Tab-separated table of C-alpha atoms in Angstrom:
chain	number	residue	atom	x	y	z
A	165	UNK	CA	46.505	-36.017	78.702
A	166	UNK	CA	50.252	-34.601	78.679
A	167	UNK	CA	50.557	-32.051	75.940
A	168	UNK	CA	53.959	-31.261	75.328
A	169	UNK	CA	55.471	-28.678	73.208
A	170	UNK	CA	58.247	-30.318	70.688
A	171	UNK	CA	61.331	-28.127	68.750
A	172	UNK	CA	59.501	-27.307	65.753
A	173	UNK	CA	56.964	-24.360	66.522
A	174	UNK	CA	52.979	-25.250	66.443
A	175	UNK	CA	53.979	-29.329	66.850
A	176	UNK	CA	52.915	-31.040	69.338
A	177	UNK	CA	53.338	-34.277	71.406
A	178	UNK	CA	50.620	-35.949	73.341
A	179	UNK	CA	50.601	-39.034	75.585
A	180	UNK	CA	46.756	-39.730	76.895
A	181	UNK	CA	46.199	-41.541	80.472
A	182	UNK	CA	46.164	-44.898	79.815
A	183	UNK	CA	43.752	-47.023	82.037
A	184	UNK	CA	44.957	-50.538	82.324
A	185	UNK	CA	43.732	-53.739	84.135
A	186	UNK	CA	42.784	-57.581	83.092
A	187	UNK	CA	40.397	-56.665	81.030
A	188	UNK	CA	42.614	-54.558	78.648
A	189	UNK	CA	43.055	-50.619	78.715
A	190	UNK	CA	41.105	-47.456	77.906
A	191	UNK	CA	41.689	-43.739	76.877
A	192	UNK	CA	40.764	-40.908	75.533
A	193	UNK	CA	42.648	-40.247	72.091
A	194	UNK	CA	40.911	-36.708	71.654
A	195	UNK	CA	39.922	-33.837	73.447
A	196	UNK	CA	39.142	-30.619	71.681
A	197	UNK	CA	38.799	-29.000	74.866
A	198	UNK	CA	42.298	-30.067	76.156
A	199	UNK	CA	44.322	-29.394	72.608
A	200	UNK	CA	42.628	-25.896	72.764
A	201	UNK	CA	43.845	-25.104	76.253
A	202	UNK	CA	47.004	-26.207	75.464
A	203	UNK	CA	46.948	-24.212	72.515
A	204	UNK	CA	46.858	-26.955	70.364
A	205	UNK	CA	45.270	-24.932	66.723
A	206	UNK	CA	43.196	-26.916	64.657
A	207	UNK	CA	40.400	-26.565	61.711
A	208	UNK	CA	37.775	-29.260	62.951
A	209	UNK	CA	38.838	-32.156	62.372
A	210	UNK	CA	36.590	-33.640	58.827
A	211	UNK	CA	38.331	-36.820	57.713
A	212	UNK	CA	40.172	-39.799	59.329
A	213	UNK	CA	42.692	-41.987	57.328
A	214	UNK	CA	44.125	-45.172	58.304
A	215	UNK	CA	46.835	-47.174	56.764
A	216	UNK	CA	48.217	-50.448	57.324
A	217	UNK	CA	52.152	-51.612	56.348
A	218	UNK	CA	52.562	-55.021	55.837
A	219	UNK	CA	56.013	-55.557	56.795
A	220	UNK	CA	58.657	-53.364	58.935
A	221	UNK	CA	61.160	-50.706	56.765
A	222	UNK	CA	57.633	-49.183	54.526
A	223	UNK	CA	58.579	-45.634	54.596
A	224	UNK	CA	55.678	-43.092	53.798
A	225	UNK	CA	56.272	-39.578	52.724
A	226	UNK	CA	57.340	-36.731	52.716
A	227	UNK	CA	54.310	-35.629	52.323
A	228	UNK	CA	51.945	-32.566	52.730
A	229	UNK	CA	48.925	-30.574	50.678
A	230	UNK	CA	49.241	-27.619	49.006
A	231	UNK	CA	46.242	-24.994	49.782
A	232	UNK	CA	43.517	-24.658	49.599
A	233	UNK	CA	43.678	-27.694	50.684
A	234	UNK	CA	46.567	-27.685	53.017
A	235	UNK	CA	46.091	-29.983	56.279
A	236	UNK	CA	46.797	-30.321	59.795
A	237	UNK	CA	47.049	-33.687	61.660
A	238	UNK	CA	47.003	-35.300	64.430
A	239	UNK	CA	48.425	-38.993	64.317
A	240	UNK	CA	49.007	-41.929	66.125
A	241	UNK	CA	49.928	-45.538	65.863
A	242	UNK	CA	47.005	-48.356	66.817
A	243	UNK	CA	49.217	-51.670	65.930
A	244	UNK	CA	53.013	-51.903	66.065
A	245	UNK	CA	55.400	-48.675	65.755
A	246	UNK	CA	57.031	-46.293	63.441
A	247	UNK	CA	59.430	-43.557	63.178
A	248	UNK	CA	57.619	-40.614	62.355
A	249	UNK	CA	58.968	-37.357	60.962
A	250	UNK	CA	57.973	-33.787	60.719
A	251	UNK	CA	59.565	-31.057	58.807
A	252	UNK	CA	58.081	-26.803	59.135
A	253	UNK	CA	58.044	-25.784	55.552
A	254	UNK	CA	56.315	-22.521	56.646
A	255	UNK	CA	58.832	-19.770	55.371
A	256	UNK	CA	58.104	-17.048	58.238
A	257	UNK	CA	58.428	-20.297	61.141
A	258	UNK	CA	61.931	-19.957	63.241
A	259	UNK	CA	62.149	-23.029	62.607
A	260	UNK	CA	61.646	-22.992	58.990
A	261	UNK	CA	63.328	-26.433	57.524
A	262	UNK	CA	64.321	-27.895	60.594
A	263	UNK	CA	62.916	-31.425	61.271
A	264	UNK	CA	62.030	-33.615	64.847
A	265	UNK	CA	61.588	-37.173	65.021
A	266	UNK	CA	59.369	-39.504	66.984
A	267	UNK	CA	59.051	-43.377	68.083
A	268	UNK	CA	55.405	-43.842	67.746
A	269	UNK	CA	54.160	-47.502	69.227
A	270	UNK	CA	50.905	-48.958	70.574
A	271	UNK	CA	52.703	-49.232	73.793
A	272	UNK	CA	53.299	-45.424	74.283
A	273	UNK	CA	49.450	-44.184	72.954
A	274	UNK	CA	51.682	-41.272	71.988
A	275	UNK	CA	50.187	-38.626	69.050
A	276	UNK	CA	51.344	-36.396	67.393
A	277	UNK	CA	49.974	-32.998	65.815
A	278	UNK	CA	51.021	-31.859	62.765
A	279	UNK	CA	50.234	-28.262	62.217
A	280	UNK	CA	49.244	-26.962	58.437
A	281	UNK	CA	52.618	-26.452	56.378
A	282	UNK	CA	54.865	-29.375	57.624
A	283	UNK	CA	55.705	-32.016	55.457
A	284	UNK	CA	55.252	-35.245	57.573
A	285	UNK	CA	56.357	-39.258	56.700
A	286	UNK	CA	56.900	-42.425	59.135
A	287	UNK	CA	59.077	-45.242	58.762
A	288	UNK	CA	57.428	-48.701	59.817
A	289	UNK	CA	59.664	-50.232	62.610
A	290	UNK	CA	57.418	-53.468	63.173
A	291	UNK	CA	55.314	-55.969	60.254
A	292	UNK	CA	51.701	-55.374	60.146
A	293	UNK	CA	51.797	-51.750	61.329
A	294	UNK	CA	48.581	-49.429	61.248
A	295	UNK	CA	48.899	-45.794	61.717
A	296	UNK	CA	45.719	-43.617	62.117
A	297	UNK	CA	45.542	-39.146	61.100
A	298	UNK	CA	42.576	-36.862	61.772
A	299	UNK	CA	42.777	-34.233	59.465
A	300	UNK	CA	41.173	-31.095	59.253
A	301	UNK	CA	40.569	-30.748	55.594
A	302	UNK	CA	40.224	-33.085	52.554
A	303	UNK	CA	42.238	-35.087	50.706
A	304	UNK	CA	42.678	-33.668	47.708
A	305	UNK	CA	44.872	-35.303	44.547
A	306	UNK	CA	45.756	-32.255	42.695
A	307	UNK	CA	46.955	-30.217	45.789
A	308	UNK	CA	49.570	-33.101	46.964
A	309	UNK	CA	53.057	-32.476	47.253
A	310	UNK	CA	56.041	-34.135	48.704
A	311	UNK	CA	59.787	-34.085	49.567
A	312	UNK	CA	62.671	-36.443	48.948
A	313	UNK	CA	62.702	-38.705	51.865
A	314	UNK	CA	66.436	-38.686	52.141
A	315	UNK	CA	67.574	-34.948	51.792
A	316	UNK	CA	70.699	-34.289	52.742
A	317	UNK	CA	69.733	-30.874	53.493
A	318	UNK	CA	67.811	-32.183	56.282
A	319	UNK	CA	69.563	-35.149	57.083
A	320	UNK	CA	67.093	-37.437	58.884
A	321	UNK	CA	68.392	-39.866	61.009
A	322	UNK	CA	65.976	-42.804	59.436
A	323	UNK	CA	66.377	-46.424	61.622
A	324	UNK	CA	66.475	-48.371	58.441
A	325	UNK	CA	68.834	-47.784	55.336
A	326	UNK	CA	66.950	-49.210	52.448
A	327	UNK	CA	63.624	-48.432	53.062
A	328	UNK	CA	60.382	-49.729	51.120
A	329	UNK	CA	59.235	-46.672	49.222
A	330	UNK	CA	56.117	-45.986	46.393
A	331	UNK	CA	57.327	-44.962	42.625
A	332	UNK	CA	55.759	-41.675	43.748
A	333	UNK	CA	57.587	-41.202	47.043
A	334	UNK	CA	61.147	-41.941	44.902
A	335	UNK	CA	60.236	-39.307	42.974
A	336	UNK	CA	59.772	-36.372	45.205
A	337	UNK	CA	61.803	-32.894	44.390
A	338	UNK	CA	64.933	-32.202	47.175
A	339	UNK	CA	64.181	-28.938	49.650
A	340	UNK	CA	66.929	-27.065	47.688
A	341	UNK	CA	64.319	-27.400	44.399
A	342	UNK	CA	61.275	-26.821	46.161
A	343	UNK	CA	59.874	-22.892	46.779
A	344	UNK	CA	57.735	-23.703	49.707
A	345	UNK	CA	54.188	-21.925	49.111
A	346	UNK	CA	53.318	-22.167	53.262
Protein backbone atom coordinates (compact mmCIF):
# COMPACT_ATOMS: atom_id res chain seq x y z
CA UNK A 1 0.00 0.00 0.00
CA UNK A 2 1.32 3.63 -1.07
CA UNK A 3 0.67 6.02 1.75
CA UNK A 4 1.10 9.37 0.68
CA UNK A 5 1.13 12.51 2.58
CA UNK A 6 -1.47 15.22 0.94
CA UNK A 7 -1.32 19.41 1.61
CA UNK A 8 -3.48 19.50 4.50
CA UNK A 9 -1.49 18.23 7.68
CA UNK A 10 -2.61 14.66 9.30
CA UNK A 11 -4.54 13.72 5.66
CA UNK A 12 -3.70 11.14 3.97
CA UNK A 13 -3.88 9.36 0.55
CA UNK A 14 -3.68 5.67 0.05
CA UNK A 15 -3.70 3.51 -3.10
CA UNK A 16 -3.58 -0.47 -2.01
CA UNK A 17 -1.86 -3.14 -4.52
CA UNK A 18 -4.36 -4.19 -6.61
CA UNK A 19 -4.15 -7.93 -7.73
CA UNK A 20 -5.82 -8.42 -11.03
CA UNK A 21 -6.41 -11.43 -13.40
CA UNK A 22 -9.62 -13.25 -15.16
CA UNK A 23 -11.06 -13.98 -12.30
CA UNK A 24 -11.43 -10.34 -11.02
CA UNK A 25 -9.01 -8.48 -8.49
CA UNK A 26 -8.07 -8.51 -4.80
CA UNK A 27 -6.64 -6.16 -2.04
CA UNK A 28 -6.18 -5.26 1.07
CA UNK A 29 -8.28 -2.00 1.96
CA UNK A 30 -6.80 -1.87 5.63
CA UNK A 31 -3.82 -2.33 7.46
CA UNK A 32 -3.45 -0.97 10.94
CA UNK A 33 -0.01 -1.98 10.93
CA UNK A 34 0.88 -0.07 7.67
CA UNK A 35 -1.29 3.35 8.54
CA UNK A 36 0.65 3.25 11.91
CA UNK A 37 4.07 3.08 10.30
CA UNK A 38 3.22 5.57 8.09
CA UNK A 39 2.03 7.55 10.81
CA UNK A 40 -1.31 7.32 9.82
CA UNK A 41 -3.25 8.34 13.70
CA UNK A 42 -6.35 6.75 14.32
CA UNK A 43 -8.88 5.84 17.39
CA UNK A 44 -9.82 2.12 16.40
CA UNK A 45 -11.83 2.12 13.99
CA UNK A 46 -15.84 1.20 15.70
CA UNK A 47 -18.36 1.87 12.94
CA UNK A 48 -18.56 1.54 9.11
CA UNK A 49 -21.10 3.61 7.00
CA UNK A 50 -21.99 3.14 3.52
CA UNK A 51 -24.02 5.23 1.24
CA UNK A 52 -25.30 4.86 -2.10
CA UNK A 53 -26.23 8.05 -4.71
CA UNK A 54 -28.58 7.28 -7.15
CA UNK A 55 -27.65 9.50 -9.86
CA UNK A 56 -24.30 11.61 -10.68
CA UNK A 57 -24.14 15.60 -9.26
CA UNK A 58 -25.51 14.25 -5.25
CA UNK A 59 -23.25 16.37 -3.28
CA UNK A 60 -22.80 15.31 0.49
CA UNK A 61 -21.52 17.61 3.12
CA UNK A 62 -19.71 19.59 4.55
CA UNK A 63 -19.79 17.70 7.20
CA UNK A 64 -18.00 16.78 10.52
CA UNK A 65 -18.88 15.94 14.50
CA UNK A 66 -18.44 18.05 17.14
CA UNK A 67 -16.69 16.28 20.35
CA UNK A 68 -17.01 14.26 22.19
CA UNK A 69 -17.90 12.76 19.47
CA UNK A 70 -15.64 14.14 16.87
CA UNK A 71 -14.44 11.48 14.10
CA UNK A 72 -11.74 10.44 11.97
CA UNK A 73 -12.18 8.56 8.64
CA UNK A 74 -10.92 6.72 6.33
CA UNK A 75 -12.98 6.51 2.95
CA UNK A 76 -13.17 5.08 -0.23
CA UNK A 77 -15.37 4.55 -3.21
CA UNK A 78 -16.65 0.66 -3.99
CA UNK A 79 -19.00 1.57 -7.21
CA UNK A 80 -18.52 4.53 -9.54
CA UNK A 81 -16.55 7.87 -8.44
CA UNK A 82 -16.78 11.10 -6.66
CA UNK A 83 -15.06 14.24 -5.94
CA UNK A 84 -14.24 14.24 -2.48
CA UNK A 85 -13.27 17.20 -0.32
CA UNK A 86 -11.51 17.87 2.88
CA UNK A 87 -11.22 21.04 4.76
CA UNK A 88 -8.67 21.33 8.47
CA UNK A 89 -10.94 23.21 10.75
CA UNK A 90 -8.39 22.59 13.57
CA UNK A 91 -7.46 26.26 14.67
CA UNK A 92 -3.67 25.50 15.79
CA UNK A 93 -3.21 23.28 12.06
CA UNK A 94 -0.85 25.39 9.45
CA UNK A 95 -3.13 24.65 7.41
CA UNK A 96 -6.07 25.78 9.26
CA UNK A 97 -9.02 26.45 6.50
CA UNK A 98 -7.29 25.40 3.60
CA UNK A 99 -9.01 22.60 1.58
CA UNK A 100 -7.55 19.51 -1.02
CA UNK A 101 -9.56 17.70 -3.38
CA UNK A 102 -9.66 14.15 -4.64
CA UNK A 103 -11.09 11.92 -7.69
CA UNK A 104 -12.13 8.90 -5.85
CA UNK A 105 -13.26 5.84 -8.40
CA UNK A 106 -13.47 2.04 -8.20
CA UNK A 107 -10.82 2.04 -10.77
CA UNK A 108 -8.11 3.80 -8.60
CA UNK A 109 -8.97 1.68 -5.00
CA UNK A 110 -7.74 5.05 -3.76
CA UNK A 111 -8.74 6.09 0.21
CA UNK A 112 -8.60 8.60 1.87
CA UNK A 113 -8.06 9.46 5.72
CA UNK A 114 -9.69 12.05 7.25
CA UNK A 115 -8.13 13.03 10.49
CA UNK A 116 -10.52 14.32 13.58
CA UNK A 117 -11.41 18.15 12.94
CA UNK A 118 -11.82 18.34 9.08
CA UNK A 119 -14.98 18.92 7.65
CA UNK A 120 -15.24 16.40 4.70
CA UNK A 121 -18.14 16.13 1.60
CA UNK A 122 -17.97 14.31 -2.00
CA UNK A 123 -19.63 15.17 -5.06
CA UNK A 124 -21.03 12.03 -7.05
CA UNK A 125 -19.39 12.09 -10.58
CA UNK A 126 -21.14 8.76 -11.88
CA UNK A 127 -25.23 7.30 -11.24
CA UNK A 128 -25.46 4.62 -8.76
CA UNK A 129 -22.38 5.60 -6.74
CA UNK A 130 -21.52 3.89 -3.26
CA UNK A 131 -18.97 5.36 -1.04
CA UNK A 132 -17.81 3.43 2.11
CA UNK A 133 -16.03 5.45 5.83
CA UNK A 134 -14.56 3.62 8.82
CA UNK A 135 -14.84 5.77 11.56
CA UNK A 136 -13.39 5.76 14.78
CA UNK A 137 -16.19 6.95 16.93
CA UNK A 138 -20.04 7.05 16.75
CA UNK A 139 -22.41 8.71 15.00
CA UNK A 140 -23.91 10.88 17.04
CA UNK A 141 -27.10 13.39 16.00
CA UNK A 142 -26.68 16.07 18.48
CA UNK A 143 -22.85 16.54 17.94
CA UNK A 144 -23.24 17.07 13.93
CA UNK A 145 -22.17 20.04 12.31
CA UNK A 146 -21.57 21.23 8.84
CA UNK A 147 -20.35 23.95 6.42
CA UNK A 148 -21.83 25.67 3.40
CA UNK A 149 -20.82 23.58 0.53
CA UNK A 150 -20.08 26.53 -1.66
CA UNK A 151 -18.01 29.06 0.52
CA UNK A 152 -16.44 31.47 -1.16
CA UNK A 153 -13.97 31.69 1.49
CA UNK A 154 -12.77 28.42 0.44
CA UNK A 155 -13.63 28.37 -2.99
CA UNK A 156 -13.87 24.70 -4.01
CA UNK A 157 -13.41 23.93 -7.37
CA UNK A 158 -16.72 21.48 -7.45
CA UNK A 159 -17.04 19.48 -11.19
CA UNK A 160 -20.71 20.15 -11.27
CA UNK A 161 -22.52 23.63 -10.84
CA UNK A 162 -25.92 22.75 -9.57
CA UNK A 163 -25.43 20.07 -7.43
CA UNK A 164 -28.18 17.73 -5.72
CA UNK A 165 -28.07 18.78 -2.09
CA UNK A 166 -30.35 17.68 1.34
CA UNK A 167 -32.60 20.67 3.01
CA UNK A 168 -29.99 20.18 5.74
CA UNK A 169 -26.83 20.47 3.66
CA UNK A 170 -28.49 24.00 2.06
CA UNK A 171 -28.61 25.09 5.27
CA UNK A 172 -25.17 24.90 6.66
CA UNK A 173 -23.51 28.26 8.36
CA UNK A 174 -20.45 29.91 5.92
CA UNK A 175 -16.67 29.51 7.61
CA UNK A 176 -16.76 33.32 8.25
CA UNK A 177 -19.94 32.44 10.87
CA UNK A 178 -18.61 29.43 12.22
CA UNK A 179 -16.01 29.54 15.54
CA UNK A 180 -14.43 26.23 14.90
CA UNK A 181 -14.35 24.27 18.40
CA UNK A 182 -11.29 21.70 16.94
Amino acid sequence: MEIKKTSLQDAYLMTPKVFQDERGFFTETYSKKKLEDAGVIAEEWVQDNHSMSAVKGVLRGLHFQNAPYTQAKLVRVTKGSVYDVIVDLRKDSPTFGKWEGFTLTDKNFQMLFVPRGFAHGFMTLEDNTEFQYKCDNYYAPESEGGLMWNDSEFGIDWPIENPILSDKDQKHPSFNEFNSPF
